[in-house]
Amino acid sequence: MLGSEVNSETEARRAVMGLCAAATGDEVGILLKALPESGAAIDLRPPKVGLIMLRGRMGGEGAAFNLGEATVARASVQLSSGTVGFAYHLGRDLVKARRAALVDALWQEEATRERVETALIPIRRRLSAIAALQARQTAATRVEFFTMIRGDN
Amino acid sequence: MYVAVKGGERAIANAHELLAHQRRGDASVPEIAPEQIEGQLQRSVDRVMTEGSLYDPALAALAIKQAQGDLIEAIFLIRAFRTTVERFGYAVPTETVAMTIVRRVSATFKDLPGGQILGPTFDYTHRLIDFMLAAGVEPAPPAEGQPVADERVVPLTELLDQDGLIEAVPSADTDDEVGDLTRDPLDFPAARDLRLQALARGDEGFLLGLAYSTQRGYGRTHPFVGEIRIGEIDVAFEAEEVGFAVPLGRVMLTECQMINQFAGSATQPPQFTRGYGLVFGQSERKAMSMALIDRALRADELGEERQAPAQDEEFVLAHCDNVQATGFVEHLKLPHYVDFQAELDLVRRMRQEHTVGSSEEAAE
């Protein structure tokens, strides 16, 4: 029972991290404006750009192989309460990564979680609207091919 | 062997200034921004990311600008950049079935489950120059259709696998021993994971030519495109200090599942075999070439006689990297004065001996 609670908690936290990764730097910045508590945090280690080797699987599902690297911006921050927040984002935007680490930390705090979730709503809405539009545009290219029957000659 | 030379600093600095001036082009035409390259020359960006072996569209766009659109030079810049940055670790391997599909086609079944989705494609265009693009005409907004809700688009290979008609993929249980040619130099014979890594970053033109050679009879594999998928997929990193797989964001990938002719033995009934291609961005030509060569390079494993260049892994893998290739070819431009002096002396001596020999012969 405890295990499943921990899992759903982790899943919810991962979802917030995923949203911040998909959001723009400005969006995460605006989100933090609703959370003045973020000002008191310190950098656990300075934000940094590094590489992560991405991996594929043979046949899409089999044994792994190294596909190629990606640039990743990393940040970790600590609130005055001791709570630590992390972010690893594709790309090189250190400002955004640090902001997202703050969001991760504040989401873990009972006092601020609700406000983080509320502030994420417009981002979530924008991203799902884009995804829905892309899905509709893709769906319009779904094709039905007919096999032509060749003539007798 | 080339030799070190001194001097020339002034001329070199001036040459680079002249290059920057040439790169800028006609000053009366607005300068191109990396964002424009990233947003409007996406296929160039994809190629530079794939062969530079670094997923970063903004950086690839900047490299293309710096290289004046010379993609191999841009790839070189990207490779050089990656050597200056620390590696945090390895991502969780992606399973492409989770991809948000923007294109999916199969040449094997007309009515495959999940359907054929053309997506944005050059296919079926007439390859006529579109002069409207020069006139700056805005494109019409794309048509919208009705997506199938929450559909898991089953890979075609999975369907064939259910009936045992295609070989199984190598088991995912061996993930902890994945070879990495950026850490250890490539050794032969190379395992399939290393071959796929080398092919993924290999030169598109070289791999395309080799793939074509297999179709023309040099290591024939009787291929069909089982499925090409293009789309975005979530990637994650198991960060030790966090304790779970942290979502990194989404990357665009192109995958090709090639289905090839049969393998079988006294104990194993005949089955289709597979070739696999996976690349950054949207590049099905590269993914298809990679899949064809992946299959060709499995000759030994599948008990096929190795006769053709595309089946020779040392030939393919040692020559498919365009940064290595351009380095060695282009180093011929560097000063070889001492070497050449030696050759010059040699040829003069040989000519002298030749002349003496001929005149002696004539005297006899």
Short mmCIF file of C-alpha atoms in Angstrom, two decimals:
data_model
loop_
_atom_site.label_atom_id
_atom_site.label_comp_id
_atom_site.label_asym_id
_atom_site.label_seq_id
_atom_site.Cartn_x
_atom_site.Cartn_y
_atom_site.Cartn_z
CA MET A 1 0.00 0.00 0.00
CA LEU A 2 2.77 2.38 1.04
CA GLY A 3 4.66 1.34 -2.06
CA SER A 4 1.86 2.39 -4.38
CA GLU A 5 1.51 5.74 -2.57
CA VAL A 6 5.21 6.38 -3.03
CA ASN A 7 4.89 5.47 -6.69
CA SER A 8 1.96 7.76 -7.36
CA GLU A 9 3.79 10.56 -5.52
CA THR A 10 6.86 10.00 -7.68
CA GLU A 11 4.71 9.84 -10.80
CA ALA A 12 3.07 13.18 -9.95
CA ARG A 13 6.49 14.73 -9.30
CA ARG A 14 7.82 13.36 -12.58
CA ALA A 15 4.81 14.82 -14.38
CA VAL A 16 5.61 18.28 -12.97
CA MET A 17 9.26 17.87 -14.01
CA GLY A 18 8.13 16.84 -17.49
CA LEU A 19 5.87 19.89 -17.76
CA CYS A 20 8.71 22.21 -16.79
CA ALA A 21 10.98 20.52 -19.33
CA ALA A 22 8.39 21.11 -22.06
CA ALA A 23 7.56 24.68 -20.97
CA THR A 24 9.41 27.78 -22.12
CA GLY A 25 11.84 29.52 -19.79
CA ASP A 26 9.47 32.49 -19.56
CA GLU A 27 6.57 30.26 -18.57
CA VAL A 28 8.54 28.74 -15.71
CA GLY A 29 9.64 32.24 -14.71
CA ILE A 30 6.05 33.50 -14.57
CA LEU A 31 5.08 30.41 -12.57
CA LEU A 32 7.70 31.24 -9.95
CA LYS A 33 6.35 34.78 -9.54
CA ALA A 34 3.34 33.18 -7.81
CA LEU A 35 5.75 31.54 -5.36
CA PRO A 36 7.77 34.15 -3.44
CA GLU A 37 9.20 31.35 -1.27
CA SER A 38 11.51 30.49 -4.17
CA GLY A 39 13.70 33.54 -3.42
CA ALA A 40 15.20 31.95 -0.30
CA ALA A 41 16.68 28.93 -2.04
CA ILE A 42 20.39 28.27 -2.49
CA ASP A 43 22.18 26.39 -5.27
CA LEU A 44 23.17 22.97 -4.05
CA ARG A 45 25.57 22.94 -6.95
CA PRO A 46 25.87 25.54 -9.67
CA PRO A 47 23.74 25.02 -12.77
CA LYS A 48 25.78 23.33 -15.48
CA VAL A 49 25.56 22.14 -19.07
CA GLY A 50 26.60 18.56 -19.72
CA LEU A 51 25.87 15.63 -21.99
CA ILE A 52 23.65 12.61 -21.64
CA MET A 53 24.05 9.70 -24.02
CA LEU A 54 20.64 8.82 -25.45
CA ARG A 55 19.89 5.17 -26.09
CA GLY A 56 17.74 3.29 -28.52
CA ARG A 57 16.77 -0.36 -28.64
CA MET A 58 17.45 -2.82 -31.44
CA GLY A 59 14.20 -3.30 -33.32
CA GLY A 60 12.65 -0.60 -31.11
CA GLU A 61 12.26 -2.91 -28.11
CA GLY A 62 15.34 -5.14 -27.84
CA ALA A 63 18.85 -4.75 -26.45
CA ALA A 64 20.02 -1.17 -25.95
CA PHE A 65 22.59 0.72 -28.03
CA ASN A 66 24.03 4.21 -27.76
CA LEU A 67 22.31 6.47 -30.27
CA GLY A 68 24.08 9.76 -29.66
CA GLU A 69 24.38 12.41 -26.99
CA ALA A 70 22.18 15.36 -26.10
CA THR A 71 23.08 18.59 -24.34
CA VAL A 72 21.44 18.83 -20.95
CA ALA A 73 21.18 21.70 -18.46
CA ARG A 74 21.33 20.55 -14.86
CA ALA A 75 20.40 22.41 -11.67
CA SER A 76 19.77 21.50 -8.06
CA VAL A 77 18.56 23.88 -5.37
CA GLN A 78 17.80 23.68 -1.66
CA LEU A 79 15.03 25.54 0.14
CA SER A 80 15.56 26.89 3.64
CA SER A 81 13.48 23.95 4.89
CA GLY A 82 16.15 21.61 3.53
CA THR A 83 14.02 20.30 0.65
CA VAL A 84 16.06 19.73 -2.51
CA GLY A 85 14.76 20.24 -6.03
CA PHE A 86 16.32 18.99 -9.26
CA ALA A 87 16.08 19.61 -12.96
CA TYR A 88 17.70 18.01 -15.97
CA HIS A 89 16.51 19.60 -19.23
CA LEU A 90 17.45 18.96 -22.85
CA GLY A 91 19.26 21.99 -24.19
CA ARG A 92 21.52 24.57 -22.60
CA ASP A 93 19.10 26.89 -20.79
CA LEU A 94 20.61 27.10 -17.30
CA VAL A 95 18.20 29.82 -16.13
CA LYS A 96 15.23 27.66 -16.99
CA ALA A 97 16.78 24.56 -15.40
CA ARG A 98 17.38 26.44 -12.15
CA ARG A 99 13.81 27.76 -12.18
CA ALA A 100 12.49 24.24 -12.77
CA ALA A 101 14.59 22.90 -9.88
CA LEU A 102 12.89 25.51 -7.67
CA VAL A 103 9.49 24.36 -8.93
CA ASP A 104 10.43 20.76 -8.12
CA ALA A 105 11.47 21.73 -4.59
CA LEU A 106 8.37 23.82 -3.95
CA TRP A 107 6.11 21.09 -5.28
CA GLN A 108 7.53 18.72 -2.67
CA GLU A 109 6.58 21.12 0.14
CA GLU A 110 3.10 20.62 1.49
CA ALA A 111 2.65 24.39 1.97
CA THR A 112 3.30 25.27 -1.66
CA ARG A 113 2.31 22.18 -3.68
CA GLU A 114 -1.23 23.37 -4.31
CA ARG A 115 -0.03 26.74 -5.61
CA VAL A 116 2.53 25.05 -7.87
CA GLU A 117 -0.15 22.83 -9.35
CA THR A 118 -2.45 25.83 -9.90
CA ALA A 119 0.32 27.83 -11.55
CA LEU A 120 1.06 24.89 -13.86
CA ILE A 121 -2.48 24.80 -15.25
CA PRO A 122 -1.98 27.39 -18.03
CA ILE A 123 1.24 25.65 -19.13
CA ARG A 124 -0.45 22.27 -19.16
CA ARG A 125 -3.36 23.77 -21.09
CA ARG A 126 -1.12 25.38 -23.71
CA LEU A 127 0.92 22.21 -24.23
CA SER A 128 -2.11 19.95 -24.56
CA ALA A 129 -3.72 22.39 -27.01
CA ILE A 130 -0.60 22.24 -29.18
CA ALA A 131 -0.48 18.46 -28.92
CA ALA A 132 -4.17 18.21 -29.88
CA LEU A 133 -3.69 20.51 -32.87
CA GLN A 134 -0.69 18.49 -34.06
CA ALA A 135 -2.66 15.28 -33.63
CA ARG A 136 -5.49 16.68 -35.78
CA GLN A 137 -3.07 17.88 -38.45
CA THR A 138 -1.37 14.48 -38.47
CA ALA A 139 -4.72 12.68 -38.61
CA ALA A 140 -5.61 14.59 -41.79
CA THR A 141 -2.68 12.84 -43.53
CA ARG A 142 -3.90 9.34 -42.69
CA VAL A 143 -4.09 7.62 -46.05
CA GLU A 144 -6.10 4.75 -47.49
CA PHE A 145 -4.22 3.14 -50.33
CA PHE A 146 -6.14 1.07 -52.87
CA THR A 147 -4.38 -1.62 -54.84
CA MET A 148 -4.99 -1.16 -58.54
CA ILE A 149 -5.96 -4.28 -60.42
CA ARG A 150 -3.73 -4.54 -63.44
CA GLY A 151 -5.35 -4.85 -66.83
CA ASP A 152 -5.64 -8.13 -68.71
CA ASN A 153 -3.13 -7.23 -71.37
CA MET B 1 53.65 12.85 -43.04
CA TYR B 2 53.04 16.56 -42.68
CA VAL B 3 55.44 18.84 -40.82
CA ALA B 4 55.00 21.68 -38.37
CA VAL B 5 55.57 25.12 -39.83
CA LYS B 6 56.08 28.49 -38.20
CA GLY B 7 54.92 31.93 -39.16
CA GLY B 8 52.02 33.04 -41.27
CA GLU B 9 50.00 34.33 -38.30
CA ARG B 10 49.11 37.56 -40.03
CA ALA B 11 47.96 35.82 -43.22
CA ILE B 12 45.96 33.26 -41.24
CA ALA B 13 44.19 35.96 -39.20
CA ASN B 14 43.43 37.87 -42.38
CA ALA B 15 42.13 34.71 -44.06
CA HIS B 16 39.71 34.13 -41.21
CA GLU B 17 38.55 37.74 -41.36
CA LEU B 18 37.95 37.32 -45.04
CA LEU B 19 35.99 34.13 -44.31
CA ALA B 20 33.77 35.99 -41.84
CA HIS B 21 33.21 38.69 -44.45
CA GLN B 22 32.32 36.11 -47.09
CA ARG B 23 30.01 34.30 -44.64
CA ARG B 24 28.04 37.48 -44.10
CA GLY B 25 27.42 37.79 -47.84
CA ASP B 26 25.80 40.82 -49.44
CA ALA B 27 25.36 43.39 -46.67
CA SER B 28 22.20 44.74 -48.31
CA VAL B 29 20.49 41.36 -47.66
CA PRO B 30 19.39 40.75 -44.03
CA GLU B 31 21.66 38.46 -42.02
CA ILE B 32 20.31 34.98 -41.34
CA ALA B 33 19.63 34.16 -37.66
CA PRO B 34 20.31 30.71 -36.16
CA GLU B 35 16.62 30.61 -35.19
CA GLN B 36 15.71 30.85 -38.87
CA ILE B 37 18.03 27.95 -39.70
CA GLU B 38 16.60 25.92 -36.82
CA GLY B 39 13.02 26.69 -37.79
CA GLN B 40 13.23 26.63 -41.59
CA LEU B 41 16.18 24.44 -42.59
CA GLN B 42 15.16 21.62 -40.27
CA ARG B 43 16.52 18.79 -42.39
CA SER B 44 20.01 20.31 -42.40
CA VAL B 45 19.76 20.70 -38.62
CA ASP B 46 18.65 17.07 -38.29
CA ARG B 47 21.59 15.83 -40.32
CA VAL B 48 24.10 17.86 -38.33
CA MET B 49 22.62 16.57 -35.05
CA THR B 50 22.61 12.96 -36.25
CA GLU B 51 26.12 12.88 -37.66
CA GLY B 52 27.48 15.29 -35.07
CA SER B 53 25.98 12.75 -32.65
CA LEU B 54 24.56 15.50 -30.46
CA TYR B 55 20.89 16.37 -30.06
CA ASP B 56 20.73 20.16 -29.79
CA PRO B 57 18.83 21.88 -32.62
CA ALA B 58 19.88 25.42 -31.61
CA LEU B 59 23.56 24.48 -31.48
CA ALA B 60 23.36 22.61 -34.80
CA ALA B 61 21.74 25.68 -36.39
CA LEU B 62 24.53 27.90 -35.12
CA ALA B 63 27.13 25.45 -36.41
CA ILE B 64 25.47 25.50 -39.85
CA LYS B 65 25.62 29.29 -39.87
CA GLN B 66 29.27 29.28 -38.80
CA ALA B 67 30.11 26.67 -41.44
CA GLN B 68 28.36 28.66 -44.18
CA GLY B 69 26.01 25.73 -44.73
CA ASP B 70 28.86 23.20 -45.18
CA LEU B 71 27.21 20.38 -43.24
CA ILE B 72 30.31 18.24 -42.74
CA GLU B 73 32.16 21.28 -41.38
CA ALA B 74 29.15 21.93 -39.09
CA ILE B 75 29.23 18.30 -37.95
CA PHE B 76 32.94 18.73 -37.20
CA LEU B 77 32.14 21.80 -35.06
CA ILE B 78 29.51 19.85 -33.13
CA ARG B 79 31.88 16.95 -32.50
CA ALA B 80 34.51 19.39 -31.27
CA PHE B 81 31.98 21.03 -28.94
CA ARG B 82 30.98 17.74 -27.34
CA THR B 83 34.57 17.00 -26.35
CA THR B 84 34.57 20.16 -24.21
CA VAL B 85 31.54 19.20 -22.10
CA GLU B 86 31.28 16.76 -19.21
CA ARG B 87 29.06 13.73 -19.59
CA PHE B 88 26.42 13.32 -16.89
CA GLY B 89 25.56 9.75 -17.83
CA TYR B 90 23.38 7.51 -19.98
CA ALA B 91 19.67 7.98 -20.64
CA VAL B 92 17.03 5.32 -20.14
CA PRO B 93 16.79 3.44 -23.48
CA THR B 94 13.75 4.60 -25.46
CA GLU B 95 11.11 2.21 -26.69
CA THR B 96 9.86 3.67 -29.92
CA VAL B 97 6.33 2.26 -29.54
CA ALA B 98 5.77 5.19 -27.14
CA MET B 99 6.45 7.74 -29.88
CA THR B 100 3.90 10.47 -30.68
CA ILE B 101 3.69 9.70 -34.36
CA VAL B 102 3.83 12.41 -37.02
CA ARG B 103 4.50 9.97 -39.84
CA ARG B 104 4.17 6.22 -40.17
CA VAL B 105 4.25 4.23 -43.36
CA SER B 106 4.67 0.60 -44.28
CA ALA B 107 5.44 -0.93 -47.65
CA THR B 108 4.40 -4.41 -46.56
CA PHE B 109 0.71 -4.20 -45.68
CA LYS B 110 -1.82 -1.83 -47.17
CA ASP B 111 -4.15 -1.99 -44.19
CA LEU B 112 -1.86 -2.32 -41.22
CA PRO B 113 -3.41 -1.72 -37.79
CA GLY B 114 -2.93 1.90 -36.79
CA GLY B 115 -3.04 3.01 -40.40
CA GLN B 116 -0.65 4.72 -42.74
CA ILE B 117 0.05 8.31 -41.81
CA LEU B 118 1.90 10.33 -44.41
CA GLY B 119 2.73 13.32 -42.20
CA PRO B 120 4.91 16.08 -43.63
CA THR B 121 6.69 14.36 -46.52
CA PHE B 122 8.48 15.07 -49.80
CA ASP B 123 6.94 11.82 -51.13
CA TYR B 124 4.41 12.31 -53.93
CA THR B 125 5.64 15.85 -54.63
CA HIS B 126 6.57 16.40 -58.27
CA ARG B 127 10.01 17.75 -57.50
CA LEU B 128 9.25 20.87 -59.45
CA ILE B 129 10.84 24.08 -58.24
CA ASP B 130 8.20 26.11 -56.43
CA PHE B 131 8.71 29.71 -57.47
CA MET B 132 5.98 30.83 -55.08
CA LEU B 133 8.48 30.26 -52.25
CA ALA B 134 10.70 32.96 -53.73
CA ALA B 135 7.69 35.29 -53.82
CA GLY B 136 7.21 34.87 -50.06
CA VAL B 137 3.68 33.45 -50.21
CA GLU B 138 2.43 32.24 -46.83
CA PRO B 139 1.38 28.56 -46.87
CA ALA B 140 -2.25 27.63 -46.24
CA PRO B 141 -2.99 26.37 -42.71
CA PRO B 142 -2.79 22.56 -42.63
CA ALA B 143 -5.98 20.51 -42.81
CA GLU B 144 -7.27 18.93 -39.62
CA GLY B 145 -8.69 15.46 -39.18
CA GLN B 146 -10.05 13.33 -36.40
CA PRO B 147 -7.32 11.57 -34.42
CA VAL B 148 -7.96 8.06 -33.11
CA ALA B 149 -8.05 8.49 -29.34
CA ASP B 150 -5.34 6.88 -27.20
CA GLU B 151 -4.35 4.40 -29.79
CA ARG B 152 -1.29 2.23 -29.21
CA VAL B 153 0.10 1.89 -32.69
CA VAL B 154 1.45 -1.64 -32.68
CA PRO B 155 4.73 -1.96 -34.56
CA LEU B 156 4.35 -4.12 -37.63
CA THR B 157 7.24 -6.30 -36.50
CA GLU B 158 5.35 -7.08 -33.30
CA LEU B 159 2.45 -8.41 -35.39
CA LEU B 160 4.76 -10.64 -37.42
CA ASP B 161 6.52 -11.70 -34.23
CA GLN B 162 3.25 -12.97 -32.77
CA ASP B 163 3.11 -15.55 -35.54
CA GLY B 164 6.81 -16.35 -35.32
CA LEU B 165 7.28 -15.10 -38.87
CA ILE B 166 10.13 -12.77 -37.95
CA GLU B 167 13.19 -13.29 -35.79
CA ALA B 168 13.00 -12.04 -32.20
CA VAL B 169 15.00 -8.93 -31.27
CA PRO B 170 18.11 -9.38 -29.11
CA SER B 171 16.92 -9.49 -25.52
CA ALA B 172 16.63 -6.24 -23.56
CA ASP B 173 18.08 -7.97 -20.47
CA THR B 174 21.66 -7.20 -21.43
CA ASP B 175 21.41 -3.44 -21.04
CA ASP B 176 24.27 -3.08 -18.58
CA GLU B 177 26.96 -3.97 -21.12
CA VAL B 178 26.20 -1.48 -23.87
CA GLY B 179 29.33 -0.65 -25.89
CA ASP B 180 30.23 3.00 -26.40
CA LEU B 181 32.66 3.93 -29.16
CA THR B 182 33.10 7.42 -27.72
CA ARG B 183 34.72 5.79 -24.69
CA ASP B 184 36.63 2.85 -26.17
CA PRO B 185 38.06 2.75 -29.68
CA LEU B 186 36.19 0.54 -32.08
CA ASP B 187 37.59 -3.00 -32.26
CA PHE B 188 36.76 -5.68 -34.81
CA PRO B 189 34.69 -7.76 -34.88
CA ALA B 190 32.30 -5.21 -33.34
CA ALA B 191 29.08 -6.25 -31.61
CA ARG B 192 25.77 -5.04 -33.04
CA ASP B 193 25.31 -2.31 -30.42
CA LEU B 194 28.60 -0.71 -31.46
CA ARG B 195 27.80 -1.15 -35.14
CA LEU B 196 24.47 0.62 -34.68
CA GLN B 197 26.13 3.46 -32.78
CA ALA B 198 28.71 3.89 -35.55
CA LEU B 199 26.06 3.73 -38.28
CA ALA B 200 23.80 6.22 -36.47
CA ARG B 201 26.57 8.84 -36.62
CA GLY B 202 27.91 7.72 -39.98
CA ASP B 203 27.87 9.84 -43.11
CA GLU B 204 24.50 9.80 -44.85
CA GLY B 205 26.00 9.83 -48.34
CA PHE B 206 28.45 7.02 -47.66
CA LEU B 207 25.78 4.84 -46.02
CA LEU B 208 23.27 5.66 -48.75
CA GLY B 209 25.72 4.53 -51.44
CA LEU B 210 26.52 1.32 -49.59
CA ALA B 211 22.83 0.62 -48.94
CA TYR B 212 22.19 1.14 -52.64
CA SER B 213 24.99 -1.31 -53.46
CA THR B 214 23.18 -4.05 -51.50
CA GLN B 215 20.08 -3.46 -53.62
CA ARG B 216 22.13 -3.73 -56.78
CA GLY B 217 23.46 -7.15 -55.85
CA TYR B 218 26.53 -6.48 -53.71
CA GLY B 219 25.30 -8.32 -50.63
CA ARG B 220 21.63 -8.61 -51.45
CA THR B 221 19.23 -8.83 -48.47
CA HIS B 222 15.81 -8.66 -50.19
CA PRO B 223 14.50 -5.81 -48.05
CA PHE B 224 11.03 -4.44 -47.44
CA VAL B 225 10.24 -1.37 -45.40
CA GLY B 226 8.27 -2.95 -42.58
CA GLU B 227 7.69 0.42 -41.03
CA ILE B 228 9.05 3.93 -40.92
CA ARG B 229 8.07 6.01 -37.92
CA ILE B 230 8.80 9.65 -37.29
CA GLY B 231 7.75 11.34 -34.10
CA GLU B 232 8.56 12.74 -30.71
CA ILE B 233 9.43 10.67 -27.72
CA ASP B 234 10.09 11.37 -24.04
CA VAL B 235 13.61 10.73 -22.84
CA ALA B 236 14.58 10.30 -19.20
CA PHE B 237 17.74 10.10 -17.12
CA GLU B 238 18.12 7.92 -14.05
CA ALA B 239 19.82 10.53 -11.86
CA GLU B 240 21.44 8.92 -8.84
CA GLU B 241 20.86 11.89 -6.53
CA VAL B 242 17.16 12.09 -7.45
CA GLY B 243 16.44 8.39 -7.15
CA PHE B 244 14.20 7.95 -10.19
CA ALA B 245 14.18 8.56 -13.93
CA VAL B 246 13.97 12.33 -14.42
CA PRO B 247 12.16 13.45 -17.60
CA LEU B 248 14.58 15.38 -19.82
CA GLY B 249 12.09 16.49 -22.44
CA ARG B 250 11.21 15.21 -25.89
CA VAL B 251 13.32 14.41 -28.93
CA MET B 252 12.29 13.90 -32.54
CA LEU B 253 13.44 10.57 -33.98
CA THR B 254 13.09 8.64 -37.22
CA GLU B 255 12.99 4.87 -37.06
CA CYS B 256 13.13 2.30 -39.85
CA GLN B 257 12.28 -1.36 -39.35
CA MET B 258 13.52 -3.20 -42.40
CA ILE B 259 12.22 -6.72 -43.02
CA ASN B 260 14.58 -8.95 -44.97
CA GLN B 261 14.72 -12.38 -46.39
CA PHE B 262 14.96 -15.48 -44.46
CA ALA B 263 17.08 -17.22 -41.91
CA GLY B 264 16.45 -20.70 -40.63
CA SER B 265 18.20 -23.93 -39.80
CA ALA B 266 17.55 -27.61 -39.21
CA THR B 267 16.09 -26.74 -35.81
CA GLN B 268 14.63 -23.30 -36.59
CA PRO B 269 11.91 -22.89 -39.25
CA PRO B 270 12.49 -20.07 -41.77
CA GLN B 271 11.76 -16.55 -40.58
CA PHE B 272 12.10 -13.02 -41.84
CA THR B 273 15.17 -11.20 -40.51
CA ARG B 274 15.51 -7.59 -39.42
CA GLY B 275 17.60 -4.51 -40.04
CA TYR B 276 17.20 -1.49 -37.81
CA GLY B 277 17.74 2.21 -38.26
CA LEU B 278 17.25 5.04 -35.76
CA VAL B 279 18.39 8.64 -36.15
CA PHE B 280 17.82 12.11 -34.69
CA GLY B 281 15.25 14.37 -36.28
CA GLN B 282 13.44 13.62 -39.48
CA SER B 283 15.67 11.71 -41.87
CA GLU B 284 14.20 8.59 -43.35
CA ARG B 285 16.82 8.31 -46.10
CA LYS B 286 19.47 7.95 -43.40
CA ALA B 287 17.35 5.65 -41.22
CA MET B 288 16.62 3.38 -44.20
CA SER B 289 20.27 3.26 -45.25
CA MET B 290 21.27 2.45 -41.70
CA ALA B 291 18.72 -0.38 -41.50
CA LEU B 292 19.90 -1.88 -44.79
CA ILE B 293 23.53 -1.83 -43.70
CA ASP B 294 22.73 -3.07 -40.19
CA ARG B 295 21.18 -6.11 -41.87
CA ALA B 296 24.03 -6.54 -44.35
CA LEU B 297 26.57 -6.46 -41.51
CA ARG B 298 24.79 -9.33 -39.78
CA ALA B 299 26.07 -11.70 -42.48
CA ASP B 300 28.29 -13.75 -40.16
CA GLU B 301 25.61 -14.03 -37.48
CA LEU B 302 23.08 -15.25 -40.06
CA GLY B 303 25.50 -17.66 -41.74
CA GLU B 304 25.74 -15.70 -44.99
CA GLU B 305 28.87 -15.56 -47.09
CA ARG B 306 30.58 -12.17 -46.86
CA GLN B 307 31.38 -11.04 -50.39
CA ALA B 308 30.38 -7.42 -50.73
CA PRO B 309 31.72 -4.16 -49.25
CA ALA B 310 28.48 -3.53 -47.33
CA GLN B 311 28.96 -6.84 -45.50
CA ASP B 312 32.53 -6.03 -44.47
CA GLU B 313 32.21 -4.36 -41.07
CA GLU B 314 35.77 -3.14 -40.94
CA PHE B 315 35.38 -1.50 -44.33
CA VAL B 316 32.02 0.04 -43.44
CA LEU B 317 32.61 1.12 -39.86
CA ALA B 318 36.18 2.36 -40.36
CA HIS B 319 35.11 4.61 -43.24
CA CYS B 320 31.59 5.79 -42.44
CA ASP B 321 32.58 8.59 -40.06
CA ASN B 322 32.79 11.78 -42.11
CA VAL B 323 34.75 13.70 -39.48
CA GLN B 324 37.49 11.06 -39.50
CA ALA B 325 37.30 10.80 -43.27
CA THR B 326 37.47 14.53 -43.89
CA GLY B 327 40.31 14.83 -41.40
CA PHE B 328 42.46 12.34 -43.23
CA VAL B 329 41.55 13.39 -46.76
CA GLU B 330 41.87 17.10 -46.01
CA HIS B 331 45.12 16.76 -44.09
CA LEU B 332 46.72 16.27 -47.51
CA LYS B 333 46.47 20.05 -47.83
CA LEU B 334 48.86 20.57 -44.92
CA PRO B 335 52.59 21.06 -45.47
CA HIS B 336 54.21 17.81 -46.62
CA TYR B 337 57.36 19.62 -47.72
CA VAL B 338 59.89 17.23 -46.20
CA ASP B 339 58.12 14.11 -47.44
CA PHE B 340 57.77 15.60 -50.85
CA GLN B 341 61.46 16.61 -50.98
CA ALA B 342 62.37 12.98 -50.30
CA GLU B 343 60.09 11.77 -53.07
CA LEU B 344 61.44 14.42 -55.39
CA ASP B 345 65.01 13.25 -54.75
CA LEU B 346 63.93 9.67 -55.27
CA VAL B 347 62.22 10.28 -58.59
CA ARG B 348 65.20 12.32 -59.83
CA ARG B 349 67.60 9.50 -58.90
CA MET B 350 65.36 6.91 -60.59
CA ARG B 351 65.18 9.04 -63.72
CA GLN B 352 68.95 9.42 -63.75
CA GLU B 353 69.44 5.66 -63.41
CA HIS B 354 66.86 5.14 -66.11
CA THR B 355 68.71 7.51 -68.47
CA VAL B 356 72.09 5.92 -67.72
CA GLY B 357 70.58 2.44 -68.21
CA SER B 358 69.00 3.36 -71.54
CA SER B 359 72.17 4.95 -72.91
CA GLU B 360 74.23 1.92 -71.85
CA GLU B 361 71.70 -0.29 -73.62
CA ALA B 362 71.89 1.91 -76.71
CA ALA B 363 75.70 1.71 -76.64
CA GLU B 364 75.56 -2.08 -76.66
#
